[in-house]
Structures are given as structure tokens and as C-alpha cells.
mmCIF file of C-alpha atoms in Angstrom:
data_model
loop_
_atom_site.group_PDB
_atom_site.id
_atom_site.type_symbol
_atom_site.label_atom_id
_atom_site.label_comp_id
_atom_site.label_asym_id
_atom_site.label_seq_id
_atom_site.Cartn_x
_atom_site.Cartn_y
_atom_site.Cartn_z
ATOM 1 C CA MET A 1 -82.645 88.077 84.022
ATOM 2 C CA PHE A 2 -85.163 90.914 83.964
ATOM 3 C CA LEU A 3 -83.716 92.365 80.750
ATOM 4 C CA LYS A 4 -83.699 88.938 79.141
ATOM 5 C CA GLY A 5 -87.389 88.521 79.969
ATOM 6 C CA LEU A 6 -88.176 92.030 78.697
ATOM 7 C CA PHE A 7 -86.421 91.378 75.410
ATOM 8 C CA SER A 8 -88.436 88.143 75.086
ATOM 9 C CA VAL A 9 -91.663 90.092 75.540
ATOM 10 C CA PHE A 10 -90.664 92.643 72.903
ATOM 11 C CA SER A 11 -89.643 89.851 70.539
ATOM 12 C CA LEU A 12 -93.034 88.201 70.915
ATOM 13 C CA MET A 13 -94.805 91.530 70.362
ATOM 14 C CA GLY A 14 -92.758 92.185 67.250
ATOM 15 C CA ALA A 15 -93.506 88.733 65.887
ATOM 16 C CA ALA A 16 -97.224 89.224 66.527
ATOM 17 C CA GLN A 17 -97.150 92.559 64.685
ATOM 18 C CA VAL A 18 -95.424 90.950 61.708
ATOM 19 C CA VAL A 19 -98.021 88.172 61.596
ATOM 20 C CA GLN A 20 -100.867 90.683 61.902
ATOM 21 C CA GLY A 21 -99.343 92.785 59.143
ATOM 22 C CA ALA A 22 -99.132 89.729 56.926
ATOM 23 C CA LEU A 23 -102.777 88.899 57.593
ATOM 24 C CA THR A 24 -103.964 92.393 56.704
ATOM 25 C CA ARG A 25 -101.587 93.113 53.809
ATOM 26 C CA ARG A 26 -103.492 94.619 50.901
ATOM 27 C CA VAL A 27 -103.012 93.978 47.224
ATOM 28 C CA ALA A 28 -103.057 96.629 44.529
ATOM 29 C CA CYS A 29 -105.960 96.201 42.127
ATOM 30 C CA PRO A 30 -105.345 96.253 38.347
ATOM 31 C CA ASP A 31 -107.293 99.524 38.046
ATOM 32 C CA GLY A 32 -104.374 101.341 39.661
ATOM 33 C CA LYS A 33 -106.740 103.131 42.062
ATOM 34 C CA ASN A 34 -107.953 100.651 44.647
ATOM 35 C CA THR A 35 -106.501 98.071 46.980
ATOM 36 C CA ALA A 36 -108.167 95.046 48.541
ATOM 37 C CA THR A 37 -107.428 92.421 51.156
ATOM 38 C CA ASN A 38 -108.308 89.773 48.572
ATOM 39 C CA ALA A 39 -107.562 90.213 44.857
ATOM 40 C CA ALA A 40 -110.863 88.510 44.012
ATOM 41 C CA CYS A 41 -112.657 91.624 45.312
ATOM 42 C CA CYS A 42 -110.879 93.990 42.910
ATOM 43 C CA PRO A 43 -113.354 93.683 39.985
ATOM 44 C CA LEU A 44 -116.161 94.785 42.299
ATOM 45 C CA PHE A 45 -114.872 98.346 42.437
ATOM 46 C CA GLU A 46 -115.627 98.859 38.736
ATOM 47 C CA ILE A 47 -119.052 97.232 39.090
ATOM 48 C CA ARG A 48 -119.794 99.394 42.124
ATOM 49 C CA ASP A 49 -118.947 102.629 40.340
ATOM 50 C CA ASP A 50 -120.889 101.610 37.236
ATOM 51 C CA ILE A 51 -124.132 100.809 39.064
ATOM 52 C CA GLN A 52 -123.827 103.849 41.281
ATOM 53 C CA ASN A 53 -123.645 106.112 38.250
ATOM 54 C CA ASN A 54 -125.813 104.241 35.760
ATOM 55 C CA LEU A 55 -128.385 102.348 37.847
ATOM 56 C CA PHE A 56 -128.838 104.268 41.093
ATOM 57 C CA ASP A 57 -127.705 107.759 39.998
ATOM 58 C CA ASN A 58 -125.956 107.853 43.395
ATOM 59 C CA GLU A 59 -129.360 108.258 45.062
ATOM 60 C CA CYS A 60 -131.530 106.412 47.557
ATOM 61 C CA GLY A 61 -134.266 106.370 44.933
ATOM 62 C CA GLU A 62 -136.660 104.176 43.009
ATOM 63 C CA ASP A 63 -134.146 101.834 41.358
ATOM 64 C CA PHE A 64 -132.544 101.191 44.719
ATOM 65 C CA HIS A 65 -135.944 100.554 46.322
ATOM 66 C CA GLU A 66 -136.684 97.971 43.643
ATOM 67 C CA SER A 67 -133.201 96.464 43.959
ATOM 68 C CA LEU A 68 -133.668 96.002 47.702
ATOM 69 C CA ARG A 69 -136.985 94.300 47.033
ATOM 70 C CA LEU A 70 -135.194 92.025 44.572
ATOM 71 C CA VAL A 71 -132.614 91.093 47.231
ATOM 72 C CA PHE A 72 -135.385 89.824 49.479
ATOM 73 C CA HIS A 73 -137.520 88.131 46.837
ATOM 74 C CA ASP A 74 -134.546 86.227 45.422
ATOM 75 C CA ALA A 75 -133.184 85.061 48.788
ATOM 76 C CA ILE A 76 -136.299 84.130 50.764
ATOM 77 C CA GLY A 77 -137.140 81.211 48.447
ATOM 78 C CA PHE A 78 -135.397 78.844 50.844
ATOM 79 C CA SER A 79 -136.305 76.295 53.507
ATOM 80 C CA SER A 80 -134.001 75.201 56.312
ATOM 81 C CA SER A 81 -135.645 71.780 56.082
ATOM 82 C CA GLY A 82 -135.011 71.548 52.344
ATOM 83 C CA GLY A 83 -137.265 71.534 49.300
ATOM 84 C CA LYS A 84 -137.849 75.267 48.830
ATOM 85 C CA GLY A 85 -135.309 76.771 46.466
ATOM 86 C CA GLY A 86 -131.641 77.667 46.734
ATOM 87 C CA GLY A 87 -131.864 80.956 48.615
ATOM 88 C CA ALA A 88 -129.761 83.904 47.400
ATOM 89 C CA ASP A 89 -128.786 82.271 44.122
ATOM 90 C CA GLY A 90 -130.102 84.579 41.412
ATOM 91 C CA SER A 91 -132.935 82.256 40.404
ATOM 92 C CA ILE A 92 -135.367 85.155 40.145
ATOM 93 C CA MET A 93 -133.353 86.527 37.204
ATOM 94 C CA ILE A 94 -132.047 83.287 35.736
ATOM 95 C CA PHE A 95 -135.568 81.822 35.686
ATOM 96 C CA SER A 96 -137.392 85.121 35.334
ATOM 97 C CA ASP A 97 -139.890 83.617 32.897
ATOM 98 C CA VAL A 98 -141.100 81.474 35.825
ATOM 99 C CA GLU A 99 -140.592 83.485 38.991
ATOM 100 C CA THR A 100 -141.786 86.881 37.779
ATOM 101 C CA GLN A 101 -145.149 85.252 37.122
ATOM 102 C CA TYR A 102 -145.664 84.515 40.819
ATOM 103 C CA HIS A 103 -148.258 86.777 42.417
ATOM 104 C CA ALA A 104 -145.855 87.941 45.156
ATOM 105 C CA ASN A 105 -143.349 89.030 42.487
ATOM 106 C CA ASN A 106 -145.770 91.270 40.626
ATOM 107 C CA GLY A 107 -143.862 94.112 38.980
ATOM 108 C CA ILE A 108 -140.403 92.835 39.851
ATOM 109 C CA ASP A 109 -139.657 92.110 36.201
ATOM 110 C CA GLY A 110 -138.794 95.786 35.708
ATOM 111 C CA ILE A 111 -135.762 95.805 38.010
ATOM 112 C CA VAL A 112 -134.772 92.322 36.822
ATOM 113 C CA GLU A 113 -134.439 93.654 33.286
ATOM 114 C CA ARG A 114 -132.694 96.863 34.388
ATOM 115 C CA GLN A 115 -130.092 94.832 36.271
ATOM 116 C CA ARG A 116 -129.625 92.120 33.648
ATOM 117 C CA PRO A 117 -127.284 94.132 31.335
ATOM 118 C CA PHE A 118 -124.898 94.723 34.244
ATOM 119 C CA VAL A 119 -124.783 90.995 35.017
ATOM 120 C CA GLN A 120 -124.087 90.255 31.358
ATOM 121 C CA LYS A 121 -121.364 92.920 31.245
ATOM 122 C CA TYR A 122 -119.329 91.582 34.145
ATOM 123 C CA ASN A 123 -118.014 88.178 35.165
ATOM 124 C CA ILE A 124 -120.182 87.868 38.261
ATOM 125 C CA SER A 125 -122.831 85.355 39.245
ATOM 126 C CA VAL A 126 -126.430 86.540 39.269
ATOM 127 C CA GLY A 127 -126.861 85.783 42.974
ATOM 128 C CA ASP A 128 -123.748 87.791 43.802
ATOM 129 C CA PHE A 129 -124.845 90.723 41.673
ATOM 130 C CA ILE A 130 -128.311 90.979 43.201
ATOM 131 C CA GLN A 131 -126.906 91.004 46.738
ATOM 132 C CA PHE A 132 -124.062 93.355 45.806
ATOM 133 C CA ALA A 133 -126.389 95.840 44.120
ATOM 134 C CA GLY A 134 -128.654 95.920 47.156
ATOM 135 C CA ALA A 135 -125.749 96.593 49.509
ATOM 136 C CA VAL A 136 -124.257 99.290 47.273
ATOM 137 C CA GLY A 137 -127.627 100.984 46.734
ATOM 138 C CA LEU A 138 -128.354 101.118 50.463
ATOM 139 C CA SER A 139 -125.113 103.039 50.965
ATOM 140 C CA ASN A 140 -126.823 106.040 49.329
ATOM 141 C CA CYS A 141 -129.386 106.234 52.143
ATOM 142 C CA PRO A 142 -128.454 108.452 55.116
ATOM 143 C CA GLY A 143 -128.648 106.579 58.403
ATOM 144 C CA ALA A 144 -128.220 103.123 56.872
ATOM 145 C CA PRO A 145 -125.691 100.578 58.108
ATOM 146 C CA ARG A 146 -122.885 99.519 55.821
ATOM 147 C CA LEU A 147 -123.966 96.034 54.756
ATOM 148 C CA ASP A 148 -121.615 93.081 54.486
ATOM 149 C CA PHE A 149 -121.056 91.447 51.124
ATOM 150 C CA PHE A 150 -119.638 87.997 50.447
ATOM 151 C CA LEU A 151 -118.589 86.900 46.943
ATOM 152 C CA GLY A 152 -118.790 83.491 45.324
ATOM 153 C CA ARG A 153 -122.389 82.279 45.072
ATOM 154 C CA PRO A 154 -122.909 79.760 42.263
ATOM 155 C CA ASN A 155 -125.744 80.397 39.855
ATOM 156 C CA ALA A 156 -129.122 78.785 40.484
ATOM 157 C CA THR A 157 -129.928 75.576 38.671
ATOM 158 C CA ALA A 158 -133.692 75.680 39.249
ATOM 159 C CA PRO A 159 -136.348 78.296 40.047
ATOM 160 C CA ALA A 160 -137.556 78.829 43.578
ATOM 161 C CA PRO A 161 -141.068 77.455 44.103
ATOM 162 C CA ASP A 162 -144.103 79.703 44.326
ATOM 163 C CA LEU A 163 -145.591 80.834 47.651
ATOM 164 C CA THR A 164 -142.249 81.362 49.393
ATOM 165 C CA VAL A 165 -142.453 85.181 49.470
ATOM 166 C CA PRO A 166 -144.776 86.566 52.202
ATOM 167 C CA GLU A 167 -147.429 88.989 50.922
ATOM 168 C CA PRO A 168 -149.050 92.113 52.413
ATOM 169 C CA PHE A 169 -152.340 90.372 53.197
ATOM 170 C CA ASP A 170 -150.765 87.323 54.906
ATOM 171 C CA THR A 171 -151.508 86.782 58.579
ATOM 172 C CA VAL A 172 -148.869 87.219 61.258
ATOM 173 C CA ASP A 173 -148.936 83.463 61.879
ATOM 174 C CA SER A 174 -148.316 82.777 58.203
ATOM 175 C CA ILE A 175 -145.493 85.326 57.961
ATOM 176 C CA LEU A 176 -143.699 84.108 61.071
ATOM 177 C CA ASP A 177 -144.065 80.497 59.949
ATOM 178 C CA ARG A 178 -142.619 81.223 56.499
ATOM 179 C CA PHE A 179 -139.697 83.175 57.927
ATOM 180 C CA GLY A 180 -139.203 80.529 60.586
ATOM 181 C CA ASP A 181 -138.958 77.894 57.868
ATOM 182 C CA ALA A 182 -136.156 79.975 56.337
ATOM 183 C CA GLY A 183 -134.374 80.215 59.702
ATOM 184 C CA PHE A 184 -135.485 83.621 61.018
ATOM 185 C CA ASN A 185 -136.956 84.300 64.456
ATOM 186 C CA PRO A 186 -139.657 86.971 65.047
ATOM 187 C CA ASP A 187 -137.124 89.613 66.160
ATOM 188 C CA GLU A 188 -135.176 89.149 62.922
ATOM 189 C CA VAL A 189 -138.384 89.456 60.906
ATOM 190 C CA ILE A 190 -139.035 92.887 62.417
ATOM 191 C CA ALA A 191 -135.414 93.901 61.849
ATOM 192 C CA LEU A 192 -135.737 92.993 58.156
ATOM 193 C CA LEU A 193 -138.841 95.178 57.933
ATOM 194 C CA ALA A 194 -136.604 98.192 58.468
ATOM 195 C CA SER A 195 -136.220 97.902 54.684
ATOM 196 C CA HIS A 196 -139.672 99.510 54.500
ATOM 197 C CA SER A 197 -138.056 102.661 55.859
ATOM 198 C CA VAL A 198 -136.514 103.131 52.403
ATOM 199 C CA ALA A 199 -139.276 101.709 50.241
ATOM 200 C CA ALA A 200 -142.373 102.517 48.241
ATOM 201 C CA ALA A 201 -145.161 100.385 46.774
ATOM 202 C CA ASP A 202 -146.040 100.296 43.094
ATOM 203 C CA HIS A 203 -148.284 97.243 42.953
ATOM 204 C CA VAL A 204 -150.062 96.845 46.296
ATOM 205 C CA ASP A 205 -152.491 99.448 45.004
ATOM 206 C CA GLU A 206 -152.041 99.998 41.268
ATOM 207 C CA THR A 207 -154.037 103.244 41.421
ATOM 208 C CA ILE A 208 -151.321 104.985 43.478
ATOM 209 C CA PRO A 209 -147.904 103.750 42.312
ATOM 210 C CA GLY A 210 -144.757 104.954 44.037
ATOM 211 C CA THR A 211 -146.439 105.387 47.415
ATOM 212 C CA PRO A 212 -143.915 105.409 50.314
ATOM 213 C CA PHE A 213 -144.309 103.387 53.496
ATOM 214 C CA ASP A 214 -143.152 106.299 55.636
ATOM 215 C CA SER A 215 -142.597 110.029 55.364
ATOM 216 C CA THR A 216 -138.816 109.746 54.799
ATOM 217 C CA PRO A 217 -138.384 107.085 52.077
ATOM 218 C CA ASP A 218 -134.916 108.300 51.111
ATOM 219 C CA ILE A 219 -133.610 108.042 54.700
ATOM 220 C CA PHE A 220 -132.961 104.886 56.706
ATOM 221 C CA ASP A 221 -134.524 105.861 60.013
ATOM 222 C CA SER A 222 -137.178 104.814 62.509
ATOM 223 C CA GLN A 223 -140.043 106.874 61.079
ATOM 224 C CA PHE A 224 -141.535 103.732 59.571
ATOM 225 C CA PHE A 225 -141.788 102.150 63.023
ATOM 226 C CA ILE A 226 -143.322 105.330 64.452
ATOM 227 C CA GLU A 227 -145.855 105.979 61.709
ATOM 228 C CA VAL A 228 -147.177 102.417 61.467
ATOM 229 C CA GLN A 229 -147.925 102.662 65.198
ATOM 230 C CA LEU A 230 -150.262 105.618 64.634
ATOM 231 C CA ALA A 231 -153.970 104.873 64.521
ATOM 232 C CA GLY A 232 -155.096 103.748 61.059
ATOM 233 C CA THR A 233 -158.316 102.390 59.624
ATOM 234 C CA ALA A 234 -158.800 99.236 57.575
ATOM 235 C CA PHE A 235 -160.392 99.907 54.196
ATOM 236 C CA PRO A 236 -163.891 98.447 53.953
ATOM 237 C CA GLY A 237 -164.641 95.984 51.182
ATOM 238 C CA THR A 238 -162.294 95.621 48.222
ATOM 239 C CA GLY A 239 -162.189 99.181 46.957
ATOM 240 C CA ARG A 240 -158.450 99.546 47.660
ATOM 241 C CA GLY A 241 -155.425 97.351 47.183
ATOM 242 C CA GLN A 242 -155.564 93.937 48.792
ATOM 243 C CA GLY A 243 -153.619 94.015 52.048
ATOM 244 C CA GLU A 244 -153.677 97.824 52.253
ATOM 245 C CA VAL A 245 -154.645 99.759 55.386
ATOM 246 C CA GLU A 246 -155.543 103.435 55.437
ATOM 247 C CA SER A 247 -152.639 105.454 56.821
ATOM 248 C CA PRO A 248 -153.402 108.590 58.828
ATOM 249 C CA LEU A 249 -150.832 110.442 56.717
ATOM 250 C CA SER A 250 -151.895 111.688 53.305
ATOM 251 C CA GLY A 251 -149.861 110.076 50.519
ATOM 252 C CA GLU A 252 -148.469 107.288 52.690
ATOM 253 C CA MET A 253 -149.258 103.577 52.361
ATOM 254 C CA ARG A 254 -149.607 101.125 55.196
ATOM 255 C CA ILE A 255 -149.939 97.445 54.473
ATOM 256 C CA GLN A 256 -151.965 95.021 56.535
ATOM 257 C CA SER A 257 -149.045 92.811 57.554
ATOM 258 C CA ASP A 258 -147.053 95.768 58.907
ATOM 259 C CA GLN A 259 -150.101 97.017 60.795
ATOM 260 C CA GLU A 260 -150.589 93.647 62.468
ATOM 261 C CA LEU A 261 -146.932 92.869 63.174
ATOM 262 C CA ALA A 262 -146.621 96.224 64.962
ATOM 263 C CA ARG A 263 -149.468 95.207 67.285
ATOM 264 C CA ASP A 264 -148.934 91.464 67.772
ATOM 265 C CA SER A 265 -147.733 90.404 71.242
ATOM 266 C CA ARG A 266 -144.890 88.365 69.703
ATOM 267 C CA THR A 267 -143.401 91.279 67.818
ATOM 268 C CA ALA A 268 -144.767 94.562 69.230
ATOM 269 C CA CYS A 269 -141.989 95.169 71.761
ATOM 270 C CA THR A 270 -139.229 94.546 69.228
ATOM 271 C CA TRP A 271 -141.041 96.869 66.824
ATOM 272 C CA GLN A 272 -141.243 99.593 69.484
ATOM 273 C CA SER A 273 -137.599 99.102 70.512
ATOM 274 C CA PHE A 274 -136.426 100.543 67.194
ATOM 275 C CA VAL A 275 -138.350 103.810 67.578
ATOM 276 C CA ASN A 276 -135.630 105.764 69.367
ATOM 277 C CA ASN A 277 -132.595 103.507 69.018
ATOM 278 C CA GLN A 278 -130.921 104.096 65.666
ATOM 279 C CA ASN A 279 -127.829 102.101 66.637
ATOM 280 C CA LYS A 280 -129.919 99.046 67.447
ATOM 281 C CA LEU A 281 -131.882 99.473 64.224
ATOM 282 C CA GLN A 282 -128.686 99.593 62.167
ATOM 283 C CA LYS A 283 -127.002 96.714 63.971
ATOM 284 C CA GLU A 284 -129.945 94.309 63.859
ATOM 285 C CA PHE A 285 -130.896 95.143 60.269
ATOM 286 C CA LYS A 286 -127.296 94.586 59.181
ATOM 287 C CA ALA A 287 -127.144 91.207 60.932
ATOM 288 C CA ALA A 288 -130.500 90.068 59.524
ATOM 289 C CA MET A 289 -129.544 91.171 56.008
ATOM 290 C CA LEU A 290 -126.278 89.248 56.199
ATOM 291 C CA LYS A 291 -128.205 86.152 57.230
ATOM 292 C CA LEU A 292 -130.638 86.703 54.349
ATOM 293 C CA SER A 293 -127.817 87.160 51.840
ATOM 294 C CA LEU A 294 -126.218 83.870 52.875
ATOM 295 C CA LEU A 295 -129.338 81.696 52.643
ATOM 296 C CA GLY A 296 -128.462 78.522 50.775
ATOM 297 C CA HIS A 297 -124.700 79.090 51.058
ATOM 298 C CA ASP A 298 -121.809 78.168 53.324
ATOM 299 C CA ARG A 299 -120.217 81.404 54.504
ATOM 300 C CA SER A 300 -116.803 79.740 54.810
ATOM 301 C CA SER A 301 -116.812 79.024 51.062
ATOM 302 C CA LEU A 302 -117.354 82.702 50.162
ATOM 303 C CA ILE A 303 -114.965 85.661 50.103
ATOM 304 C CA ASP A 304 -115.573 88.663 52.342
ATOM 305 C CA CYS A 305 -115.571 91.721 50.061
ATOM 306 C CA SER A 306 -117.479 94.009 52.440
ATOM 307 C CA GLU A 307 -114.739 96.652 52.142
ATOM 308 C CA VAL A 308 -115.987 97.483 48.627
ATOM 309 C CA ILE A 309 -119.340 98.689 49.991
ATOM 310 C CA PRO A 310 -119.298 102.483 50.603
ATOM 311 C CA ASN A 311 -120.053 103.993 53.986
ATOM 312 C CA PRO A 312 -123.567 105.527 54.001
ATOM 313 C CA PRO A 313 -124.014 109.184 54.984
ATOM 314 C CA ALA A 314 -124.759 109.874 58.636
ATOM 315 C CA LEU A 315 -128.309 110.490 59.796
ATOM 316 C CA SER A 316 -129.077 114.125 60.613
ATOM 317 C CA ASP A 317 -132.738 113.666 61.548
ATOM 318 C CA SER A 318 -134.141 112.452 64.859
ATOM 319 C CA PRO A 319 -137.275 110.392 65.709
ATOM 320 C CA HIS A 320 -140.426 112.507 65.721
ATOM 321 C CA LEU A 321 -144.163 112.444 65.281
ATOM 322 C CA PRO A 322 -145.362 113.745 61.925
ATOM 323 C CA ALA A 323 -146.693 117.282 61.973
ATOM 324 C CA GLY A 324 -150.262 117.416 63.178
ATOM 325 C CA LYS A 325 -149.945 114.284 65.348
ATOM 326 C CA VAL A 326 -149.792 113.946 69.135
ATOM 327 C CA MET A 327 -148.812 111.110 71.450
ATOM 328 C CA SER A 328 -152.427 110.052 71.903
ATOM 329 C CA ASP A 329 -152.425 109.078 68.212
ATOM 330 C CA VAL A 330 -149.967 106.277 69.035
ATOM 331 C CA GLN A 331 -151.583 102.876 69.552
ATOM 332 C CA GLN A 332 -149.606 101.355 72.420
ATOM 333 C CA ALA A 333 -148.995 97.650 71.779
ATOM 334 C CA CYS A 334 -145.934 96.579 73.771
ATOM 335 C CA ALA A 335 -147.110 95.300 77.159
ATOM 336 C CA THR A 336 -143.798 95.725 78.976
ATOM 337 C CA ALA A 337 -142.620 99.237 78.041
ATOM 338 C CA ALA A 338 -144.237 102.557 77.227
ATOM 339 C CA PHE A 339 -143.907 104.003 73.753
ATOM 340 C CA PRO A 340 -141.116 106.620 73.756
ATOM 341 C CA THR A 341 -142.273 110.212 74.169
ATOM 342 C CA LEU A 342 -141.755 112.118 70.922
ATOM 343 C CA THR A 343 -142.377 115.661 69.795
ATOM 344 C CA ALA A 344 -144.106 116.479 66.530
ATOM 345 C CA ASP A 345 -142.744 118.371 63.562
ATOM 346 C CA SER A 346 -144.055 121.899 63.325
ATOM 347 C CA GLY A 347 -146.131 123.172 60.457
ATOM 348 C CA PRO A 348 -149.183 121.837 58.613
ATOM 349 C CA ALA A 349 -150.203 118.186 58.754
ATOM 350 C CA THR A 350 -147.697 115.921 57.024
ATOM 351 C CA SER A 351 -148.436 114.936 53.424
ATOM 352 C CA VAL A 352 -146.077 112.446 51.806
ATOM 353 C CA PRO A 353 -145.274 112.925 48.088
ATOM 354 C CA PRO A 354 -145.020 109.895 45.765
ATOM 355 C CA MET A 355 -141.627 108.585 44.743
#
């Protein structure tokens, strides 16, 4: 009786393994090099390699920074209550003659036109390409999470309306309301701002294009969250870019909305929580970016092709104060936890070069 029961157990285990094997069986792609769990993902390997070599130069550089901005600006034109665009649907490129004229999209026409030939070359929807390019480009940044990518977004049929993209000079109330209308809570808003860790501004202040938001713009790390928490001074009058705040680091830009979100009681503790927790930063940014990429779409109707996205390099740096700074330069804002104790880089005061 015992042996009969044991054989039954082994039979069930064997059957389960066969079923699992069937569920995870991979198909050979026509290129003869790659395999995929879904044949529909196979064409993405060629697109991935093409944009890595001919758009991003396999670097976490300027074209990636602009592509990540495009991901956000295309997707956020969405309202959970209806009436504000189709989300991540490619409308910013399809209706570029309309949307690139919006104030919040100043300068985005450049990356739209650099990406357009790739969209025309391949049989891929514009919404899919914009999200795919952002995920692939981020994989060049050490410390970044490997983003998910789902395939199958239909092309937009109308432009997103104006005033759906938050701007640097918007108030915290306005920013949280706009994101809330799109379905994001305050914690997710701060997680999305981790994108500023690998970003630079060309049009906030036209006199200093290519100015990074932190001292490590080619690394996905927490330096952005550290450096925005350092004491900074608002520019008097209108002599600098609208929405710009003087950073204590030479060559670095801080925008008004980041400054205020880092110090607002609704968001300060989440902001601070990313300072010395890279795993949390990666996990929550990845989840928020997936949510952003699916705005306007039913996930169950799309195909998971995340396996095509490369694994980013590991982070070798650790959280630190910039050289020349001390802990008293940190403006404590979270009421329930002290800012983590950090040591400063050695050497002369940090100066951040333009991108």
C-alpha cells in the first residue's frame, strides 16, 4: 500500500513537471540566434540590437535620457476618469505636429524624429516602440532594474490634450493631483522620479543645456535623492530658468518641483527611504514604470516580452555625500526617521560636467 502511494506521488510529480515544461517551452526565432517563450517577441531582438548600436551607442547617454523622457511624456496623457488621452499609445509621435507644441514638451521633437526612422523600419506600433526603447536604453545604466515590456499596444487615434504633463514649476498639490488623476499615489510619484537619477535638462534653462540632475547621470543610483536634500537657494526674480533652483553643486541643476517634493510632509519620508536602499529603489521604480507603460491598456491583452530586455550592469558605487559636503548640509524633512548617515567623497568640492 505504501509503495502504491509512493508511486502515485511520483506520478503526480512527473505530470506536474511535464505540464511546467510545456508552459515554459521556448520557440526558436527565425534569426537562428535567439529563442523566446512567445514567437511574437522574436522580432524585438533585431530591434533591440539595432537601437542599442545605432540610437544609444550602448551607453546610458543623451539619447537614452531623451528616450526616457519620451516614455513619460507619451504615457502620462491619461485620466483614470476618462477624457485625457490614451496613455502609452504613441500619440506624441503620431500627432507630433500637435503635441510637440505643448509647453511641457519643449525640445522633445528631437528624440521623436531620431526614433521615427526605427518605427518606420519595423512592424511595431509607435506606443510599443517608445516603451521598448526606454526599457532597452535603461539597461545600459549600471544599477538600474530590468524593466518589464509588454507588446501589443494599438496606435493612438487622437493626440493627448495639453496640460497633462507636470512641469518643473508646478506646485506639489498640482503634481500629486495630476498623477492621482492618472492613477498614481504619492509614493509612486517619488519612485518615478528616480528617472532623474539618469537625466539631464536641456530646456529648463536654455543657457545651460545638458545639465544633469545629479552628479552621476550615467548611473541609476540614489545620488539624486541625496543631492536634492542638500541645502539649495531659490533664484531671485526671473534671471534663471523658470522652475529652477540653485543647486549647491557646481554644474548641477535642481528643479523647483523636486526641491519641494523632497521636503513635503506627504512625500519626504518616501524620498528619504531611497537614499540607502538600492533594492527598494529598483523594485519600486520598476513597478511604477510598468504601471506607467500600461496606462490606457489592458495588460491581459498584451504579450509579455520582458525577456528581450537586457540585464543592466551591477552598481559598484555606494551612497555618499558629494565631496566638500557634510551631514549638516542635509535639510532633514522626514518627521519619523533621521536621514541616513553618509560619508563624503574625498578630494575637491564636486563639480558636475554637462552631458
